[in-house]
Tab-separated table of C-alpha atoms in Angstrom:
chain	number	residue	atom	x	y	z
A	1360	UNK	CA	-12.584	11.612	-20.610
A	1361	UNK	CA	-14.675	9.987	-17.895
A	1362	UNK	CA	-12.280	7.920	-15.880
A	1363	UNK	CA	-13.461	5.012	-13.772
A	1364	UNK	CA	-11.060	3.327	-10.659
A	1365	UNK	CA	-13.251	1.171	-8.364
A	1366	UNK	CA	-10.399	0.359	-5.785
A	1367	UNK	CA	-11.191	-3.571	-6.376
A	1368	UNK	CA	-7.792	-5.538	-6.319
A	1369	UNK	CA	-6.951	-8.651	-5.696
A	1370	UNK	CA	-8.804	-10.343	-8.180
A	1371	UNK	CA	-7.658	-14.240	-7.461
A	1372	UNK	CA	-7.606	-13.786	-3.740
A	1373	UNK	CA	-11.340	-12.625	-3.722
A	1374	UNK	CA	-11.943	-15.632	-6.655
A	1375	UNK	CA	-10.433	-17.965	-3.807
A	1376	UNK	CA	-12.748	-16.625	-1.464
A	1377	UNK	CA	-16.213	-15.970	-3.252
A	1378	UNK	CA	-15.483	-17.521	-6.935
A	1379	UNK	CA	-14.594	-16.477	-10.236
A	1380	UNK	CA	-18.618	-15.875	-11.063
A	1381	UNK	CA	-18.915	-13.580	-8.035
A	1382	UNK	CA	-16.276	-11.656	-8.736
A	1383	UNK	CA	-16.965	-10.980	-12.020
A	1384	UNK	CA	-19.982	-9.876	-11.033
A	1385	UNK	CA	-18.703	-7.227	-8.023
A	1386	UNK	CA	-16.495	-5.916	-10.448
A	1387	UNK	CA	-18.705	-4.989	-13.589
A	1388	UNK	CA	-21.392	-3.978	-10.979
A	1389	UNK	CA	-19.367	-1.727	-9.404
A	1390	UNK	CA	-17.754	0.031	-12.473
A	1391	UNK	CA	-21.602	-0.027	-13.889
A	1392	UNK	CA	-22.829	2.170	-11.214
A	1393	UNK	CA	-20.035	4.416	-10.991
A	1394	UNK	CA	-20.216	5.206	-14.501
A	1395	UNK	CA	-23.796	5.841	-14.414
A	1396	UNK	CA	-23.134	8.571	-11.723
A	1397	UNK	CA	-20.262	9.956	-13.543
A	1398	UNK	CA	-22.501	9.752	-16.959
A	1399	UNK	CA	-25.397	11.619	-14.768
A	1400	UNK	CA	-23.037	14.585	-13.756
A	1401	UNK	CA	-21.759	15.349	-17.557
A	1402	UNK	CA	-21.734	13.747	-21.100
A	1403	UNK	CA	-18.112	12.843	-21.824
A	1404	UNK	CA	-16.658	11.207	-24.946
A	1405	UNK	CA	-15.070	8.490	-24.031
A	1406	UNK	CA	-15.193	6.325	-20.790
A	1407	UNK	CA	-12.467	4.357	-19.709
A	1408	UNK	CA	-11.841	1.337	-17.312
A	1409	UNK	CA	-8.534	-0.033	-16.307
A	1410	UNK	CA	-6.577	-3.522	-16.936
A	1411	UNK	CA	-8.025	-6.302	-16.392
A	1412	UNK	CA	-11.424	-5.230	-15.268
A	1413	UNK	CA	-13.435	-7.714	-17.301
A	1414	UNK	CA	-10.973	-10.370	-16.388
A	1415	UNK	CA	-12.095	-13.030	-19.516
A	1416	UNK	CA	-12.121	-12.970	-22.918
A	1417	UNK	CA	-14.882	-10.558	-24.358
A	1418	UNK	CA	-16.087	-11.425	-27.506
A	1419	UNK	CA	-14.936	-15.203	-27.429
A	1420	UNK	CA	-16.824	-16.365	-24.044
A	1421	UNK	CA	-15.500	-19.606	-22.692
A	1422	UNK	CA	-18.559	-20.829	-21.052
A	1423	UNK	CA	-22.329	-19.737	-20.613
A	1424	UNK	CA	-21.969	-17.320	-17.902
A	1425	UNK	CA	-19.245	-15.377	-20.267
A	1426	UNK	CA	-21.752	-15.055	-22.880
A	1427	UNK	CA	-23.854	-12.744	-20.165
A	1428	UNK	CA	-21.347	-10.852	-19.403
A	1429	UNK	CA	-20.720	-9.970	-23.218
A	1430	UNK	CA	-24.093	-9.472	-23.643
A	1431	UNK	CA	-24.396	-7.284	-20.602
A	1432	UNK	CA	-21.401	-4.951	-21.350
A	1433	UNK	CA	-22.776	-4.551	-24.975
A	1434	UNK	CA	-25.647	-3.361	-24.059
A	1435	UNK	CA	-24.289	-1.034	-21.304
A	1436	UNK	CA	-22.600	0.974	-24.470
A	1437	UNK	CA	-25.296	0.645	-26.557
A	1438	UNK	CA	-28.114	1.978	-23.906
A	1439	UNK	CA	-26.315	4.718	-22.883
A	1440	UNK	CA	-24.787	5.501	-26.048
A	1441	UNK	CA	-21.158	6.263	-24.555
A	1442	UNK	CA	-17.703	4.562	-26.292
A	1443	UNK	CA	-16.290	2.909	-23.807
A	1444	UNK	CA	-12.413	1.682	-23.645
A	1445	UNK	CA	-11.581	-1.344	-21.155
A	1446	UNK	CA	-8.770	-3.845	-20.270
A	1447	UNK	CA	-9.644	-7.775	-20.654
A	1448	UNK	CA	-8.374	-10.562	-22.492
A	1449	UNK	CA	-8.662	-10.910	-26.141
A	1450	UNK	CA	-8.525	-14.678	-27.750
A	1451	UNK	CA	-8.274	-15.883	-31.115
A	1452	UNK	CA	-7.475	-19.171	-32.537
A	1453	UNK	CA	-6.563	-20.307	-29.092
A	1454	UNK	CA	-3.934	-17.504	-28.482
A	1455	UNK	CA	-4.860	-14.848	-25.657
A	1456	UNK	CA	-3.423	-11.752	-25.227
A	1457	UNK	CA	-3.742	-8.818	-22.603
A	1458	UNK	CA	-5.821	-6.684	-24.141
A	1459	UNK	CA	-7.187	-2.963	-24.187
A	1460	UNK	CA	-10.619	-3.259	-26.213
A	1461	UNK	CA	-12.905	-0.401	-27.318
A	1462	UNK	CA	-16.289	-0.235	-28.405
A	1463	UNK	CA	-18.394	2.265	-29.517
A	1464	UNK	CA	-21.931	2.911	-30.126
A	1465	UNK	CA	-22.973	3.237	-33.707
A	1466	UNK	CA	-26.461	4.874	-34.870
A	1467	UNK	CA	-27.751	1.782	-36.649
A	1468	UNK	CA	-26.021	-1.902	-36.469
A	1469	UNK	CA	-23.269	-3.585	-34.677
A	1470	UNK	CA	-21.019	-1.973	-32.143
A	1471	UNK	CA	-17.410	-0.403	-33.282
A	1472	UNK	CA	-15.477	-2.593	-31.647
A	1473	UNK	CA	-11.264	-2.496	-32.306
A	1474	UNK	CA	-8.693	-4.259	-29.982
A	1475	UNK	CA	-5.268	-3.506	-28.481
A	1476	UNK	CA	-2.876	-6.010	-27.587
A	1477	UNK	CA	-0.120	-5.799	-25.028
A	1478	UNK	CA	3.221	-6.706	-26.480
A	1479	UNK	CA	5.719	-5.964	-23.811
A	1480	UNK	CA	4.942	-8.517	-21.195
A	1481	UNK	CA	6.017	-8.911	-18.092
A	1482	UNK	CA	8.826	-11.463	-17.862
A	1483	UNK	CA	7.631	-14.677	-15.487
A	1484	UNK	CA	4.434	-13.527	-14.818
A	1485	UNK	CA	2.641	-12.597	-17.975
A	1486	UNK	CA	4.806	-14.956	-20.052
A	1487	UNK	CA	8.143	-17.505	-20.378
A	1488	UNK	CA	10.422	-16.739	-22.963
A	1489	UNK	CA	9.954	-20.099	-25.091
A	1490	UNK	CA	13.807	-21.125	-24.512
A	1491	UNK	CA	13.107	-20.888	-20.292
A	1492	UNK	CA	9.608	-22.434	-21.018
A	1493	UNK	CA	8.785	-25.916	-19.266
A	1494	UNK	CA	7.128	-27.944	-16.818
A	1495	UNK	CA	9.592	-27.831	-14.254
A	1496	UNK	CA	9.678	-24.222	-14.238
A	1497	UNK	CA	5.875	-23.338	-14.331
A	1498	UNK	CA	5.550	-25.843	-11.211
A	1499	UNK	CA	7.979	-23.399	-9.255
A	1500	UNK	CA	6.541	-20.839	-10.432
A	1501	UNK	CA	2.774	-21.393	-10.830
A	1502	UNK	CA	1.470	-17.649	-11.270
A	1503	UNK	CA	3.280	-17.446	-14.736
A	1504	UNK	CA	0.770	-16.964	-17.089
A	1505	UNK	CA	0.081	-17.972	-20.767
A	1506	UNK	CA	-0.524	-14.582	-22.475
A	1507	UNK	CA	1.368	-13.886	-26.069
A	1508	UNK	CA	2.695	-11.254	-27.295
A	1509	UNK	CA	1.043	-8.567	-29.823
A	1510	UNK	CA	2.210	-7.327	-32.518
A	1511	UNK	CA	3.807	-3.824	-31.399
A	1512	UNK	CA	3.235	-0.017	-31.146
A	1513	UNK	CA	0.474	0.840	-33.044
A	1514	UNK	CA	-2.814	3.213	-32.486
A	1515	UNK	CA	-6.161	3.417	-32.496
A	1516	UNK	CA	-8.260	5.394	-34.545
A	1517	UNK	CA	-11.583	5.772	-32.120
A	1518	UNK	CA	-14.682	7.079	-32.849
A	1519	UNK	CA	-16.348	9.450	-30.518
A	1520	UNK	CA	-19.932	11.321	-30.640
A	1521	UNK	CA	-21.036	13.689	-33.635
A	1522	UNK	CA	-18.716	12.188	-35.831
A	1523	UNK	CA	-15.610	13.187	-34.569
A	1524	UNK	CA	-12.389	10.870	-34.334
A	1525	UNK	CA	-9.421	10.834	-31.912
A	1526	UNK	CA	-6.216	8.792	-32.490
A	1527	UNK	CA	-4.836	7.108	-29.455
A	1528	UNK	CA	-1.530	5.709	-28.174
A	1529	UNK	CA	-2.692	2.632	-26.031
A	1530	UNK	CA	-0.491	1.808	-23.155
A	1531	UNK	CA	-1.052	-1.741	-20.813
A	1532	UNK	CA	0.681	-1.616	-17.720
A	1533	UNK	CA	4.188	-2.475	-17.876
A	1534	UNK	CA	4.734	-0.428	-21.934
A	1535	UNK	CA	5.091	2.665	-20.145
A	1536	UNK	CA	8.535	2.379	-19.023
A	1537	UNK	CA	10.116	2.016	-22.715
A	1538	UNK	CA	10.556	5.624	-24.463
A	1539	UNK	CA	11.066	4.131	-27.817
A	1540	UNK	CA	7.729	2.574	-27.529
A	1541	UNK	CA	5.795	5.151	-27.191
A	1542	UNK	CA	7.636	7.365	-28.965
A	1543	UNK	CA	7.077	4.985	-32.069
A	1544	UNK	CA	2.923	5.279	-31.422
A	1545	UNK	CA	3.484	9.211	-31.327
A	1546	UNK	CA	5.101	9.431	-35.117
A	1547	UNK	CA	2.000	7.634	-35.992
A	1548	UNK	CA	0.020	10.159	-35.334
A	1549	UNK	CA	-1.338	9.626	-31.640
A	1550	UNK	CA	-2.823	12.774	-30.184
A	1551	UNK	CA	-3.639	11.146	-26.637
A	1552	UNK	CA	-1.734	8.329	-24.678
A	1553	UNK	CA	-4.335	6.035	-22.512
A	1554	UNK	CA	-2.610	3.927	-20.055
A	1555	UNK	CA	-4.224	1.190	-18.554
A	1556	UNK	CA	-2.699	-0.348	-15.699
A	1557	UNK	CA	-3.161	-2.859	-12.573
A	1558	UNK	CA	-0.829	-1.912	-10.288
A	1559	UNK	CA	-2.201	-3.569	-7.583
A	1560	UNK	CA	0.757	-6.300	-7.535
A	1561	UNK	CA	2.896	-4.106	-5.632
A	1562	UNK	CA	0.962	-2.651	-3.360
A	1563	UNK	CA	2.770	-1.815	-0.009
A	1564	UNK	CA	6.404	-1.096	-2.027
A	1565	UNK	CA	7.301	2.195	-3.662
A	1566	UNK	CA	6.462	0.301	-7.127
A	1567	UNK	CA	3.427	2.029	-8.196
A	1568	UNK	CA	4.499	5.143	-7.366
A	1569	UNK	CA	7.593	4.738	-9.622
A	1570	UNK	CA	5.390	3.596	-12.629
A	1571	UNK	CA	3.375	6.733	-12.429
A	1572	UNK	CA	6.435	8.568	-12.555
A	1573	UNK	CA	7.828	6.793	-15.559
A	1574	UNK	CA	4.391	7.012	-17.458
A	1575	UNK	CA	4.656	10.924	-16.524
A	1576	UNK	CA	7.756	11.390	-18.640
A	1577	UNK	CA	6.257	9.599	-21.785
A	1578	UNK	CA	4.347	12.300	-22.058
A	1579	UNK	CA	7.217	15.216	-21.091
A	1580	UNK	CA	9.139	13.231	-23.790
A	1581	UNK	CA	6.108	12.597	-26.606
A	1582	UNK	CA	4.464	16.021	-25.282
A	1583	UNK	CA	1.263	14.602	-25.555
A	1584	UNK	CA	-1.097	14.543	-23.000
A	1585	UNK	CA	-2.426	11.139	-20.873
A	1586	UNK	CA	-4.997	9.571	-19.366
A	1587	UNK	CA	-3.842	7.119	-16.708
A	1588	UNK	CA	-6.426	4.363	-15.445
A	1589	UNK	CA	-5.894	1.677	-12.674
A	1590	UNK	CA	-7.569	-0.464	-10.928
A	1591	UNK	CA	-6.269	0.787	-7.207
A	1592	UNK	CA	-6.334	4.389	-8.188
């Protein structure tokens, strides 16, 4: 597993700063160049970025600039012929979710490219239950966001070089602290759980720390082994 944290946090303080565009742009750069030095030390089979690093919608662009960036990551796999497992947003018929995507190089055609969607959200800032939901409430609290939920523990069947296969539990942020959860994607057959987190929302309190710890005993209680991937390292 090649494992990629760039230490870039913040994402809409530096988008108030420089703009969305620019910071797109330092954070695929930046994730782009230290893959290519950990691709130039060793093969590996399967490179992985954290949440949220391409912070829009892949796939479904919603505006020119998007449609680069798609293009761009695409042919990142494709030229150096790595599968490659990220967090961004996934859309579809107007509904976004938080989203662990994969895609893999093939030898002839289209990408392999299978999506993840986060299910346990955050209360109040990845989503309002609908009863709590309304105008008054969003105005108070403006960071609450819009994502919805997916549809539970499931996992992903990913294909690697020389025609081998490995069957992953995904994890987003937040799913690692619920046993049941993960213990559900492990009787389906996972072999690996990959956690992608941002934990850079609570930085400076003892918060990230205890979400490591947490995500640790999935795996004491699962006994499989993880890969763990955020943004702040």
């Amino acid at each position: 597993m090649g494992v990629v944290q760039a230490n870039i946090t913040s994402y809409e303080k530096l988008a108030a700063e420089v703009g969305t565009y620019e910071v797109v742009r330092r954070i695929l750069d930046t994730h782009y160049a230290l893959s290519d030095a950990l691709l130039r030390e060793r093969p590996v089979d399967l490179l992985i970025w954290p949440e949220t690093v391409y912070p829009t919608t892949f796939g479904t662009p919603k505006s020119e600039a998007g449609a680069e960036f798609d293009t761009e990551l695409t042919d990142f796999v494709t030229e150096r012929q790595v599968p490659l497992l990220f967090g961004t947003y996934d859309l579809e018929q107007e509904r976004e979710y938080n989203a662990a995507m994969f895609l893999g190089p093939t030898r002839e055609g289209p990408l392999t490219r299978v999506a993840y969607r986060k299910t346990m959200l955050f209360p109040l800032t990845e989503w309002v239950p609908e009863p709590l939901d309304s105008p008054w409430l969003r105005e108070r609290l403006p960071w609450t966001g819009y994502w919805k939920r997916g549809p539970g523990p499931r996992t992903l069947t990913l294909p690697l070089r020389e025609g081998r296969s490995l069957q992953v539990a995904p994890l987003i942020c937040y799913e690692s602290i619920f046993p049941g959860y993960v213990a559900e994607e492990a009787r389906q057959g996972a072999e690996l759980i990959v956690t992608l987190s941002n934990d850079s929302w609570f930085q400076g309190t003892p918060a990230p720390r205890l979400h490591l710890m947490h995500a640790g005993f999935r795996s004491i209680e699962t006994r499989l082994p993880q890969v763990r991937v955020t943004n702040s390292g």
